[in-house]
Amino acid sequence: MFHVEQNYLEKWRAYHRALRQRNCLLKISTRSKELAAWEQEMAAYSTEIQTARTRFMVTVSAHMQALAAKATHYSTSLHLKPGWDIARSLMEELAVARSQDAVAGFTRLGPHRADLTFAVEEREASTALSRGQSKLYVVLLAMALSQAITELGGESPVLLLDDPAAELDRDTQAILIRLISDQGCQSLMSLPNEGSQLPDAKDMAVFHVKRGDIRKMLRSRDS
């Protein structure tokens, strides 16, 4: 978000400043006159933060669906839960929640409580996927985020992936590694052995690391 939305970091910090002040005041009294002022500031920034997040997630979701279509036969969806009922004013909800927040010891509503849910074929991914499938979609999500940052921010991130093909069958491994290779950005991947399936890409270098020793491996196209 900081890379693609102008002034997002400034708004996020301002929101958290107001949040910290509210949390401190709740420990003293739920009737403090200062609470309303900080809640008003939180509400103002929360709207801007949610708008920016929604705009970003639309782009991420589009890239995620495209990548998933290439790697699997399943439909996917991403849903951003804002952290409060956006049909109501956050300022009003915070005022109502003061007593319960004071008991809890923290503010329970707001963009700092946002959550991102992921579904495959309209089923919650956390319960519908195996370990291998979960790993696949996590890597695809990282790639979708990378593409969204490039599209919206104009900068290409570096992907750092630790054994991205773990627990996948060989066909899916090959598809995933090819998708990573086709990302168009610099990617650093760790793979468990020399037999891992690698695309025959001219711009890919392979290194073998053993006991701190690093050596470049010659591939058939380099011979």
mmCIF file with all atom_site columns, C-alpha atoms in Angstrom:
data_model
loop_
_atom_site.group_PDB
_atom_site.id
_atom_site.type_symbol
_atom_site.label_atom_id
_atom_site.label_alt_id
_atom_site.label_comp_id
_atom_site.label_asym_id
_atom_site.label_entity_id
_atom_site.label_seq_id
_atom_site.pdbx_PDB_ins_code
_atom_site.Cartn_x
_atom_site.Cartn_y
_atom_site.Cartn_z
_atom_site.occupancy
_atom_site.B_iso_or_equiv
_atom_site.pdbx_formal_charge
_atom_site.auth_seq_id
_atom_site.auth_comp_id
_atom_site.auth_asym_id
_atom_site.auth_atom_id
_atom_site.pdbx_PDB_model_num
ATOM 1   C CA . MET A 1 1   ? 0.000   0.000   0.000   1.00 0.00 ? 1   MET A CA 1
ATOM 2   C CA . PHE A 1 2   ? 2.763   2.461   0.898   1.00 0.00 ? 2   PHE A CA 1
ATOM 3   C CA . HIS A 1 3   ? 4.262   1.985   -2.577  1.00 0.00 ? 3   HIS A CA 1
ATOM 4   C CA . VAL A 1 4   ? 1.129   2.619   -4.636  1.00 0.00 ? 4   VAL A CA 1
ATOM 5   C CA . GLU A 1 5   ? -1.091  5.063   -2.724  1.00 0.00 ? 5   GLU A CA 1
ATOM 6   C CA . GLN A 1 6   ? 0.106   8.634   -2.321  1.00 0.00 ? 6   GLN A CA 1
ATOM 7   C CA . ASN A 1 7   ? 0.093   9.824   1.314   1.00 0.00 ? 7   ASN A CA 1
ATOM 8   C CA . TYR A 1 8   ? -1.128  6.428   2.567   1.00 0.00 ? 8   TYR A CA 1
ATOM 9   C CA . LEU A 1 9   ? 1.710   6.086   5.065   1.00 0.00 ? 9   LEU A CA 1
ATOM 10  C CA . GLU A 1 10  ? 1.044   9.568   6.412   1.00 0.00 ? 10  GLU A CA 1
ATOM 11  C CA . LYS A 1 11  ? -2.656  8.777   6.881   1.00 0.00 ? 11  LYS A CA 1
ATOM 12  C CA . TRP A 1 12  ? -1.877  5.407   8.483   1.00 0.00 ? 12  TRP A CA 1
ATOM 13  C CA . ARG A 1 13  ? 0.483   6.992   10.989  1.00 0.00 ? 13  ARG A CA 1
ATOM 14  C CA . ALA A 1 14  ? -2.014  9.747   11.800  1.00 0.00 ? 14  ALA A CA 1
ATOM 15  C CA . TYR A 1 15  ? -4.730  7.154   12.360  1.00 0.00 ? 15  TYR A CA 1
ATOM 16  C CA . HIS A 1 16  ? -2.485  5.159   14.698  1.00 0.00 ? 16  HIS A CA 1
ATOM 17  C CA . ARG A 1 17  ? -1.582  8.298   16.617  1.00 0.00 ? 17  ARG A CA 1
ATOM 18  C CA . ALA A 1 18  ? -5.278  8.929   17.271  1.00 0.00 ? 18  ALA A CA 1
ATOM 19  C CA . LEU A 1 19  ? -5.788  5.243   18.093  1.00 0.00 ? 19  LEU A CA 1
ATOM 20  C CA . ARG A 1 20  ? -3.032  5.296   20.716  1.00 0.00 ? 20  ARG A CA 1
ATOM 21  C CA . GLN A 1 21  ? -4.502  8.415   22.299  1.00 0.00 ? 21  GLN A CA 1
ATOM 22  C CA . ARG A 1 22  ? -7.946  6.813   22.490  1.00 0.00 ? 22  ARG A CA 1
ATOM 23  C CA . ASN A 1 23  ? -6.557  3.645   24.063  1.00 0.00 ? 23  ASN A CA 1
ATOM 24  C CA . CYS A 1 24  ? -4.730  5.707   26.698  1.00 0.00 ? 24  CYS A CA 1
ATOM 25  C CA . LEU A 1 25  ? -7.835  7.760   27.513  1.00 0.00 ? 25  LEU A CA 1
ATOM 26  C CA . LEU A 1 26  ? -9.988  4.636   27.862  1.00 0.00 ? 26  LEU A CA 1
ATOM 27  C CA . LYS A 1 27  ? -7.767  3.540   30.749  1.00 0.00 ? 27  LYS A CA 1
ATOM 28  C CA . ILE A 1 28  ? -8.612  6.784   32.570  1.00 0.00 ? 28  ILE A CA 1
ATOM 29  C CA . SER A 1 29  ? -12.290 7.366   31.814  1.00 0.00 ? 29  SER A CA 1
ATOM 30  C CA . THR A 1 30  ? -14.851 6.463   29.154  1.00 0.00 ? 30  THR A CA 1
ATOM 31  C CA . ARG A 1 31  ? -16.438 9.891   29.633  1.00 0.00 ? 31  ARG A CA 1
ATOM 32  C CA . SER A 1 32  ? -13.406 11.991  28.794  1.00 0.00 ? 32  SER A CA 1
ATOM 33  C CA . LYS A 1 33  ? -14.292 14.916  26.533  1.00 0.00 ? 33  LYS A CA 1
ATOM 34  C CA . GLU A 1 34  ? -11.111 14.296  24.575  1.00 0.00 ? 34  GLU A CA 1
ATOM 35  C CA . LEU A 1 35  ? -12.342 10.883  23.404  1.00 0.00 ? 35  LEU A CA 1
ATOM 36  C CA . ALA A 1 36  ? -14.787 12.377  20.907  1.00 0.00 ? 36  ALA A CA 1
ATOM 37  C CA . ALA A 1 37  ? -12.039 14.459  19.295  1.00 0.00 ? 37  ALA A CA 1
ATOM 38  C CA . TRP A 1 38  ? -9.739  11.476  18.800  1.00 0.00 ? 38  TRP A CA 1
ATOM 39  C CA . GLU A 1 39  ? -12.620 9.297   17.609  1.00 0.00 ? 39  GLU A CA 1
ATOM 40  C CA . GLN A 1 40  ? -13.527 11.935  15.037  1.00 0.00 ? 40  GLN A CA 1
ATOM 41  C CA . GLU A 1 41  ? -9.946  11.940  13.763  1.00 0.00 ? 41  GLU A CA 1
ATOM 42  C CA . MET A 1 42  ? -9.876  8.134   13.628  1.00 0.00 ? 42  MET A CA 1
ATOM 43  C CA . ALA A 1 43  ? -13.124 8.096   11.656  1.00 0.00 ? 43  ALA A CA 1
ATOM 44  C CA . ALA A 1 44  ? -11.863 10.635  9.120   1.00 0.00 ? 44  ALA A CA 1
ATOM 45  C CA . TYR A 1 45  ? -8.665  8.731   8.396   1.00 0.00 ? 45  TYR A CA 1
ATOM 46  C CA . SER A 1 46  ? -10.385 5.339   8.445   1.00 0.00 ? 46  SER A CA 1
ATOM 47  C CA . THR A 1 47  ? -12.548 6.308   5.473   1.00 0.00 ? 47  THR A CA 1
ATOM 48  C CA . GLU A 1 48  ? -9.525  7.329   3.416   1.00 0.00 ? 48  GLU A CA 1
ATOM 49  C CA . ILE A 1 49  ? -7.591  4.208   4.428   1.00 0.00 ? 49  ILE A CA 1
ATOM 50  C CA . GLN A 1 50  ? -10.483 1.910   3.525   1.00 0.00 ? 50  GLN A CA 1
ATOM 51  C CA . THR A 1 51  ? -10.984 3.626   0.154   1.00 0.00 ? 51  THR A CA 1
ATOM 52  C CA . ALA A 1 52  ? -7.301  3.204   -0.715  1.00 0.00 ? 52  ALA A CA 1
ATOM 53  C CA . ARG A 1 53  ? -7.269  -0.431  0.391   1.00 0.00 ? 53  ARG A CA 1
ATOM 54  C CA . THR A 1 54  ? -10.378 -1.259  -1.618  1.00 0.00 ? 54  THR A CA 1
ATOM 55  C CA . ARG A 1 55  ? -8.918  0.318   -4.750  1.00 0.00 ? 55  ARG A CA 1
ATOM 56  C CA . PHE A 1 56  ? -5.684  -1.647  -4.321  1.00 0.00 ? 56  PHE A CA 1
ATOM 57  C CA . MET A 1 57  ? -7.457  -4.949  -3.635  1.00 0.00 ? 57  MET A CA 1
ATOM 58  C CA . VAL A 1 58  ? -9.511  -4.659  -6.832  1.00 0.00 ? 58  VAL A CA 1
ATOM 59  C CA . THR A 1 59  ? -6.254  -4.742  -8.802  1.00 0.00 ? 59  THR A CA 1
ATOM 60  C CA . VAL A 1 60  ? -4.727  -7.508  -6.663  1.00 0.00 ? 60  VAL A CA 1
ATOM 61  C CA . SER A 1 61  ? -7.857  -9.639  -7.035  1.00 0.00 ? 61  SER A CA 1
ATOM 62  C CA . ALA A 1 62  ? -7.830  -9.304  -10.829 1.00 0.00 ? 62  ALA A CA 1
ATOM 63  C CA . HIS A 1 63  ? -4.203  -10.459 -11.016 1.00 0.00 ? 63  HIS A CA 1
ATOM 64  C CA . MET A 1 64  ? -4.882  -13.264 -8.534  1.00 0.00 ? 64  MET A CA 1
ATOM 65  C CA . GLN A 1 65  ? -7.770  -14.601 -10.602 1.00 0.00 ? 65  GLN A CA 1
ATOM 66  C CA . ALA A 1 66  ? -5.662  -14.520 -13.780 1.00 0.00 ? 66  ALA A CA 1
ATOM 67  C CA . LEU A 1 67  ? -2.764  -16.371 -12.127 1.00 0.00 ? 67  LEU A CA 1
ATOM 68  C CA . ALA A 1 68  ? -5.049  -18.949 -10.511 1.00 0.00 ? 68  ALA A CA 1
ATOM 69  C CA . ALA A 1 69  ? -6.689  -19.638 -13.877 1.00 0.00 ? 69  ALA A CA 1
ATOM 70  C CA . LYS A 1 70  ? -3.264  -20.479 -15.331 1.00 0.00 ? 70  LYS A CA 1
ATOM 71  C CA . ALA A 1 71  ? -2.129  -22.612 -12.390 1.00 0.00 ? 71  ALA A CA 1
ATOM 72  C CA . THR A 1 72  ? -5.389  -24.357 -11.418 1.00 0.00 ? 72  THR A CA 1
ATOM 73  C CA . HIS A 1 73  ? -8.898  -25.017 -12.654 1.00 0.00 ? 73  HIS A CA 1
ATOM 74  C CA . TYR A 1 74  ? -10.553 -23.274 -9.705  1.00 0.00 ? 74  TYR A CA 1
ATOM 75  C CA . SER A 1 75  ? -12.067 -19.824 -9.281  1.00 0.00 ? 75  SER A CA 1
ATOM 76  C CA . THR A 1 76  ? -10.741 -17.603 -6.504  1.00 0.00 ? 76  THR A CA 1
ATOM 77  C CA . SER A 1 77  ? -11.914 -14.515 -4.666  1.00 0.00 ? 77  SER A CA 1
ATOM 78  C CA . LEU A 1 78  ? -10.406 -12.078 -2.170  1.00 0.00 ? 78  LEU A CA 1
ATOM 79  C CA . HIS A 1 79  ? -12.545 -10.209 0.334   1.00 0.00 ? 79  HIS A CA 1
ATOM 80  C CA . LEU A 1 80  ? -11.380 -7.316  2.481   1.00 0.00 ? 80  LEU A CA 1
ATOM 81  C CA . LYS A 1 81  ? -13.130 -7.004  5.838   1.00 0.00 ? 81  LYS A CA 1
ATOM 82  C CA . PRO A 1 82  ? -12.683 -3.352  6.864   1.00 0.00 ? 82  PRO A CA 1
ATOM 83  C CA . GLY A 1 83  ? -12.716 -3.843  10.643  1.00 0.00 ? 83  GLY A CA 1
ATOM 84  C CA . TRP A 1 84  ? -16.075 -2.173  11.294  1.00 0.00 ? 84  TRP A CA 1
ATOM 85  C CA . ASP A 1 85  ? -19.543 -1.911  9.764   1.00 0.00 ? 85  ASP A CA 1
ATOM 86  C CA . ILE A 1 86  ? -18.906 0.568   6.956   1.00 0.00 ? 86  ILE A CA 1
ATOM 87  C CA . ALA A 1 87  ? -22.654 1.097   6.616   1.00 0.00 ? 87  ALA A CA 1
ATOM 88  C CA . ARG A 1 88  ? -22.359 3.064   9.864   1.00 0.00 ? 88  ARG A CA 1
ATOM 89  C CA . SER A 1 89  ? -20.081 5.894   10.964  1.00 0.00 ? 89  SER A CA 1
ATOM 90  C CA . LEU A 1 90  ? -16.977 4.629   12.747  1.00 0.00 ? 90  LEU A CA 1
ATOM 91  C CA . MET A 1 91  ? -17.206 7.640   15.060  1.00 0.00 ? 91  MET A CA 1
ATOM 92  C CA . GLU A 1 92  ? -20.673 6.554   16.200  1.00 0.00 ? 92  GLU A CA 1
ATOM 93  C CA . GLU A 1 93  ? -19.582 2.942   16.644  1.00 0.00 ? 93  GLU A CA 1
ATOM 94  C CA . LEU A 1 94  ? -16.549 3.949   18.693  1.00 0.00 ? 94  LEU A CA 1
ATOM 95  C CA . ALA A 1 95  ? -18.697 6.097   20.983  1.00 0.00 ? 95  ALA A CA 1
ATOM 96  C CA . VAL A 1 96  ? -21.058 3.181   21.619  1.00 0.00 ? 96  VAL A CA 1
ATOM 97  C CA . ALA A 1 97  ? -18.165 0.759   22.164  1.00 0.00 ? 97  ALA A CA 1
ATOM 98  C CA . ARG A 1 98  ? -16.265 2.802   24.766  1.00 0.00 ? 98  ARG A CA 1
ATOM 99  C CA . SER A 1 99  ? -17.277 0.775   27.818  1.00 0.00 ? 99  SER A CA 1
ATOM 100 C CA . GLN A 1 100 ? -16.583 -2.599  26.209  1.00 0.00 ? 100 GLN A CA 1
ATOM 101 C CA . ASP A 1 101 ? -13.305 -1.350  24.734  1.00 0.00 ? 101 ASP A CA 1
ATOM 102 C CA . ALA A 1 102 ? -12.242 -0.128  28.175  1.00 0.00 ? 102 ALA A CA 1
ATOM 103 C CA . VAL A 1 103 ? -12.886 -3.612  29.593  1.00 0.00 ? 103 VAL A CA 1
ATOM 104 C CA . ALA A 1 104 ? -11.032 -5.259  26.692  1.00 0.00 ? 104 ALA A CA 1
ATOM 105 C CA . GLY A 1 105 ? -8.135  -2.844  27.106  1.00 0.00 ? 105 GLY A CA 1
ATOM 106 C CA . PHE A 1 106 ? -7.974  -1.805  23.454  1.00 0.00 ? 106 PHE A CA 1
ATOM 107 C CA . THR A 1 107 ? -10.025 -0.420  20.560  1.00 0.00 ? 107 THR A CA 1
ATOM 108 C CA . ARG A 1 108 ? -11.826 -3.308  18.876  1.00 0.00 ? 108 ARG A CA 1
ATOM 109 C CA . LEU A 1 109 ? -13.114 -1.457  15.798  1.00 0.00 ? 109 LEU A CA 1
ATOM 110 C CA . GLY A 1 110 ? -11.344 0.310   12.961  1.00 0.00 ? 110 GLY A CA 1
ATOM 111 C CA . PRO A 1 111 ? -9.043  -0.331  9.985   1.00 0.00 ? 111 PRO A CA 1
ATOM 112 C CA . HIS A 1 112 ? -6.346  -1.700  12.317  1.00 0.00 ? 112 HIS A CA 1
ATOM 113 C CA . ARG A 1 113 ? -8.712  -4.669  12.803  1.00 0.00 ? 113 ARG A CA 1
ATOM 114 C CA . ALA A 1 114 ? -9.160  -5.308  9.081   1.00 0.00 ? 114 ALA A CA 1
ATOM 115 C CA . ASP A 1 115 ? -8.790  -8.817  7.710   1.00 0.00 ? 115 ASP A CA 1
ATOM 116 C CA . LEU A 1 116 ? -8.339  -10.361 4.274   1.00 0.00 ? 116 LEU A CA 1
ATOM 117 C CA . THR A 1 117 ? -10.185 -13.585 3.496   1.00 0.00 ? 117 THR A CA 1
ATOM 118 C CA . PHE A 1 118 ? -9.463  -15.848 0.546   1.00 0.00 ? 118 PHE A CA 1
ATOM 119 C CA . ALA A 1 119 ? -11.880 -18.317 -1.019  1.00 0.00 ? 119 ALA A CA 1
ATOM 120 C CA . VAL A 1 120 ? -11.485 -21.048 -3.627  1.00 0.00 ? 120 VAL A CA 1
ATOM 121 C CA . GLU A 1 121 ? -14.651 -22.108 -5.405  1.00 0.00 ? 121 GLU A CA 1
ATOM 122 C CA . GLU A 1 122 ? -16.530 -19.979 -2.839  1.00 0.00 ? 122 GLU A CA 1
ATOM 123 C CA . ARG A 1 123 ? -15.117 -22.036 0.053   1.00 0.00 ? 123 ARG A CA 1
ATOM 124 C CA . GLU A 1 124 ? -12.940 -20.549 2.793   1.00 0.00 ? 124 GLU A CA 1
ATOM 125 C CA . ALA A 1 125 ? -9.357  -21.386 1.836   1.00 0.00 ? 125 ALA A CA 1
ATOM 126 C CA . SER A 1 126 ? -8.302  -22.021 5.441   1.00 0.00 ? 126 SER A CA 1
ATOM 127 C CA . THR A 1 127 ? -10.599 -25.050 5.616   1.00 0.00 ? 127 THR A CA 1
ATOM 128 C CA . ALA A 1 128 ? -10.851 -26.110 1.958   1.00 0.00 ? 128 ALA A CA 1
ATOM 129 C CA . LEU A 1 129 ? -7.187  -26.456 0.960   1.00 0.00 ? 129 LEU A CA 1
ATOM 130 C CA . SER A 1 130 ? -4.481  -29.008 1.649   1.00 0.00 ? 130 SER A CA 1
ATOM 131 C CA . ARG A 1 131 ? -1.009  -27.903 2.770   1.00 0.00 ? 131 ARG A CA 1
ATOM 132 C CA . GLY A 1 132 ? 0.298   -28.135 -0.783  1.00 0.00 ? 132 GLY A CA 1
ATOM 133 C CA . GLN A 1 133 ? -2.636  -26.197 -2.213  1.00 0.00 ? 133 GLN A CA 1
ATOM 134 C CA . SER A 1 134 ? -2.275  -23.545 0.487   1.00 0.00 ? 134 SER A CA 1
ATOM 135 C CA . LYS A 1 135 ? 1.398   -23.128 -0.404  1.00 0.00 ? 135 LYS A CA 1
ATOM 136 C CA . LEU A 1 136 ? 0.510   -22.755 -4.084  1.00 0.00 ? 136 LEU A CA 1
ATOM 137 C CA . TYR A 1 137 ? -2.070  -20.027 -3.468  1.00 0.00 ? 137 TYR A CA 1
ATOM 138 C CA . VAL A 1 138 ? 0.177   -18.159 -1.037  1.00 0.00 ? 138 VAL A CA 1
ATOM 139 C CA . VAL A 1 139 ? 2.837   -17.955 -3.753  1.00 0.00 ? 139 VAL A CA 1
ATOM 140 C CA . LEU A 1 140 ? 0.232   -16.890 -6.323  1.00 0.00 ? 140 LEU A CA 1
ATOM 141 C CA . LEU A 1 141 ? -0.970  -14.168 -3.950  1.00 0.00 ? 141 LEU A CA 1
ATOM 142 C CA . ALA A 1 142 ? 2.589   -12.885 -3.523  1.00 0.00 ? 142 ALA A CA 1
ATOM 143 C CA . MET A 1 143 ? 2.884   -12.751 -7.307  1.00 0.00 ? 143 MET A CA 1
ATOM 144 C CA . ALA A 1 144 ? -0.468  -10.942 -7.623  1.00 0.00 ? 144 ALA A CA 1
ATOM 145 C CA . LEU A 1 145 ? 0.664   -8.363  -5.060  1.00 0.00 ? 145 LEU A CA 1
ATOM 146 C CA . SER A 1 146 ? 3.889   -7.881  -6.993  1.00 0.00 ? 146 SER A CA 1
ATOM 147 C CA . GLN A 1 147 ? 2.006   -7.319  -10.246 1.00 0.00 ? 147 GLN A CA 1
ATOM 148 C CA . ALA A 1 148 ? -0.400  -4.875  -8.586  1.00 0.00 ? 148 ALA A CA 1
ATOM 149 C CA . ILE A 1 149 ? 2.468   -2.843  -7.131  1.00 0.00 ? 149 ILE A CA 1
ATOM 150 C CA . THR A 1 150 ? 4.123   -2.721  -10.550 1.00 0.00 ? 150 THR A CA 1
ATOM 151 C CA . GLU A 1 151 ? 0.892   -1.675  -12.267 1.00 0.00 ? 151 GLU A CA 1
ATOM 152 C CA . LEU A 1 152 ? -0.164  0.973   -9.762  1.00 0.00 ? 152 LEU A CA 1
ATOM 153 C CA . GLY A 1 153 ? 3.155   2.161   -8.393  1.00 0.00 ? 153 GLY A CA 1
ATOM 154 C CA . GLY A 1 154 ? 5.387   1.883   -11.427 1.00 0.00 ? 154 GLY A CA 1
ATOM 155 C CA . GLU A 1 155 ? 8.066   -0.018  -9.509  1.00 0.00 ? 155 GLU A CA 1
ATOM 156 C CA . SER A 1 156 ? 8.856   -3.703  -9.829  1.00 0.00 ? 156 SER A CA 1
ATOM 157 C CA . PRO A 1 157 ? 9.447   -5.481  -6.491  1.00 0.00 ? 157 PRO A CA 1
ATOM 158 C CA . VAL A 1 158 ? 11.920  -8.308  -5.933  1.00 0.00 ? 158 VAL A CA 1
ATOM 159 C CA . LEU A 1 159 ? 10.237  -11.641 -5.162  1.00 0.00 ? 159 LEU A CA 1
ATOM 160 C CA . LEU A 1 160 ? 11.930  -13.722 -2.448  1.00 0.00 ? 160 LEU A CA 1
ATOM 161 C CA . LEU A 1 161 ? 10.483  -17.242 -2.406  1.00 0.00 ? 161 LEU A CA 1
ATOM 162 C CA . ASP A 1 162 ? 11.574  -20.098 -0.151  1.00 0.00 ? 162 ASP A CA 1
ATOM 163 C CA . ASP A 1 163 ? 10.995  -23.433 -1.909  1.00 0.00 ? 163 ASP A CA 1
ATOM 164 C CA . PRO A 1 164 ? 7.804   -22.224 -3.649  1.00 0.00 ? 164 PRO A CA 1
ATOM 165 C CA . ALA A 1 165 ? 7.090   -25.609 -5.247  1.00 0.00 ? 165 ALA A CA 1
ATOM 166 C CA . ALA A 1 166 ? 7.137   -27.584 -1.977  1.00 0.00 ? 166 ALA A CA 1
ATOM 167 C CA . GLU A 1 167 ? 4.444   -30.265 -1.604  1.00 0.00 ? 167 GLU A CA 1
ATOM 168 C CA . LEU A 1 168 ? 3.268   -29.864 -5.208  1.00 0.00 ? 168 LEU A CA 1
ATOM 169 C CA . ASP A 1 169 ? 3.156   -32.553 -7.881  1.00 0.00 ? 169 ASP A CA 1
ATOM 170 C CA . ARG A 1 170 ? 5.705   -32.249 -10.674 1.00 0.00 ? 170 ARG A CA 1
ATOM 171 C CA . ASP A 1 171 ? 3.241   -30.869 -13.240 1.00 0.00 ? 171 ASP A CA 1
ATOM 172 C CA . THR A 1 172 ? 2.069   -28.128 -10.876 1.00 0.00 ? 172 THR A CA 1
ATOM 173 C CA . GLN A 1 173 ? 5.686   -27.424 -9.904  1.00 0.00 ? 173 GLN A CA 1
ATOM 174 C CA . ALA A 1 174 ? 6.563   -26.841 -13.542 1.00 0.00 ? 174 ALA A CA 1
ATOM 175 C CA . ILE A 1 175 ? 3.560   -24.533 -14.078 1.00 0.00 ? 175 ILE A CA 1
ATOM 176 C CA . LEU A 1 176 ? 4.314   -22.494 -10.960 1.00 0.00 ? 176 LEU A CA 1
ATOM 177 C CA . ILE A 1 177 ? 8.024   -22.089 -11.666 1.00 0.00 ? 177 ILE A CA 1
ATOM 178 C CA . ARG A 1 178 ? 7.196   -21.019 -15.218 1.00 0.00 ? 178 ARG A CA 1
ATOM 179 C CA . LEU A 1 179 ? 4.722   -18.415 -13.926 1.00 0.00 ? 179 LEU A CA 1
ATOM 180 C CA . ILE A 1 180 ? 7.350   -17.067 -11.546 1.00 0.00 ? 180 ILE A CA 1
ATOM 181 C CA . SER A 1 181 ? 9.872   -16.924 -14.383 1.00 0.00 ? 181 SER A CA 1
ATOM 182 C CA . ASP A 1 182 ? 7.379   -15.007 -16.537 1.00 0.00 ? 182 ASP A CA 1
ATOM 183 C CA . GLN A 1 183 ? 6.686   -12.403 -13.837 1.00 0.00 ? 183 GLN A CA 1
ATOM 184 C CA . GLY A 1 184 ? 8.961   -9.850  -15.433 1.00 0.00 ? 184 GLY A CA 1
ATOM 185 C CA . CYS A 1 185 ? 10.603  -8.921  -12.152 1.00 0.00 ? 185 CYS A CA 1
ATOM 186 C CA . GLN A 1 186 ? 13.693  -10.153 -10.358 1.00 0.00 ? 186 GLN A CA 1
ATOM 187 C CA . SER A 1 187 ? 12.957  -13.324 -8.391  1.00 0.00 ? 187 SER A CA 1
ATOM 188 C CA . LEU A 1 188 ? 15.160  -15.179 -5.933  1.00 0.00 ? 188 LEU A CA 1
ATOM 189 C CA . MET A 1 189 ? 14.052  -18.747 -5.219  1.00 0.00 ? 189 MET A CA 1
ATOM 190 C CA . SER A 1 190 ? 15.472  -21.437 -2.982  1.00 0.00 ? 190 SER A CA 1
ATOM 191 C CA . LEU A 1 191 ? 14.910  -24.987 -4.249  1.00 0.00 ? 191 LEU A CA 1
ATOM 192 C CA . PRO A 1 192 ? 15.676  -28.205 -2.335  1.00 0.00 ? 192 PRO A CA 1
ATOM 193 C CA . ASN A 1 193 ? 17.726  -30.045 -4.934  1.00 0.00 ? 193 ASN A CA 1
ATOM 194 C CA . GLU A 1 194 ? 19.314  -29.871 -8.360  1.00 0.00 ? 194 GLU A CA 1
ATOM 195 C CA . GLY A 1 195 ? 16.537  -32.007 -9.796  1.00 0.00 ? 195 GLY A CA 1
ATOM 196 C CA . SER A 1 196 ? 13.883  -29.351 -9.251  1.00 0.00 ? 196 SER A CA 1
ATOM 197 C CA . GLN A 1 197 ? 12.035  -28.416 -12.418 1.00 0.00 ? 197 GLN A CA 1
ATOM 198 C CA . LEU A 1 198 ? 13.349  -25.165 -13.821 1.00 0.00 ? 198 LEU A CA 1
ATOM 199 C CA . PRO A 1 199 ? 12.209  -23.363 -16.960 1.00 0.00 ? 199 PRO A CA 1
ATOM 200 C CA . ASP A 1 200 ? 14.717  -23.056 -19.775 1.00 0.00 ? 200 ASP A CA 1
ATOM 201 C CA . ALA A 1 201 ? 14.905  -19.286 -19.435 1.00 0.00 ? 201 ALA A CA 1
ATOM 202 C CA . LYS A 1 202 ? 17.886  -17.400 -20.833 1.00 0.00 ? 202 LYS A CA 1
ATOM 203 C CA . ASP A 1 203 ? 17.748  -14.804 -18.059 1.00 0.00 ? 203 ASP A CA 1
ATOM 204 C CA . MET A 1 204 ? 17.808  -17.330 -15.221 1.00 0.00 ? 204 MET A CA 1
ATOM 205 C CA . ALA A 1 205 ? 20.959  -18.156 -13.255 1.00 0.00 ? 205 ALA A CA 1
ATOM 206 C CA . VAL A 1 206 ? 21.184  -21.160 -10.925 1.00 0.00 ? 206 VAL A CA 1
ATOM 207 C CA . PHE A 1 207 ? 23.547  -21.382 -7.965  1.00 0.00 ? 207 PHE A CA 1
ATOM 208 C CA . HIS A 1 208 ? 24.360  -24.325 -5.725  1.00 0.00 ? 208 HIS A CA 1
ATOM 209 C CA . VAL A 1 209 ? 24.887  -23.586 -2.038  1.00 0.00 ? 209 VAL A CA 1
ATOM 210 C CA . LYS A 1 210 ? 26.582  -26.125 0.213   1.00 0.00 ? 210 LYS A CA 1
ATOM 211 C CA . ARG A 1 211 ? 28.147  -25.441 3.600   1.00 0.00 ? 211 ARG A CA 1
ATOM 212 C CA . GLY A 1 212 ? 28.527  -21.759 2.833   1.00 0.00 ? 212 GLY A CA 1
ATOM 213 C CA . ASP A 1 213 ? 30.114  -22.363 -0.568  1.00 0.00 ? 213 ASP A CA 1
ATOM 214 C CA . ILE A 1 214 ? 28.272  -20.824 -3.542  1.00 0.00 ? 214 ILE A CA 1
ATOM 215 C CA . ARG A 1 215 ? 28.948  -21.848 -7.122  1.00 0.00 ? 215 ARG A CA 1
ATOM 216 C CA . LYS A 1 216 ? 27.132  -21.114 -10.353 1.00 0.00 ? 216 LYS A CA 1
ATOM 217 C CA . MET A 1 217 ? 25.747  -24.202 -12.073 1.00 0.00 ? 217 MET A CA 1
ATOM 218 C CA . LEU A 1 218 ? 26.059  -24.712 -15.812 1.00 0.00 ? 218 LEU A CA 1
ATOM 219 C CA . ARG A 1 219 ? 22.822  -25.624 -17.537 1.00 0.00 ? 219 ARG A CA 1
ATOM 220 C CA . SER A 1 220 ? 22.380  -27.268 -20.931 1.00 0.00 ? 220 SER A CA 1
ATOM 221 C CA . ARG A 1 221 ? 21.802  -23.938 -22.690 1.00 0.00 ? 221 ARG A CA 1
ATOM 222 C CA . ASP A 1 222 ? 25.004  -22.542 -21.126 1.00 0.00 ? 222 ASP A CA 1
ATOM 223 C CA . SER A 1 223 ? 27.179  -25.400 -22.385 1.00 0.00 ? 223 SER A CA 1
#
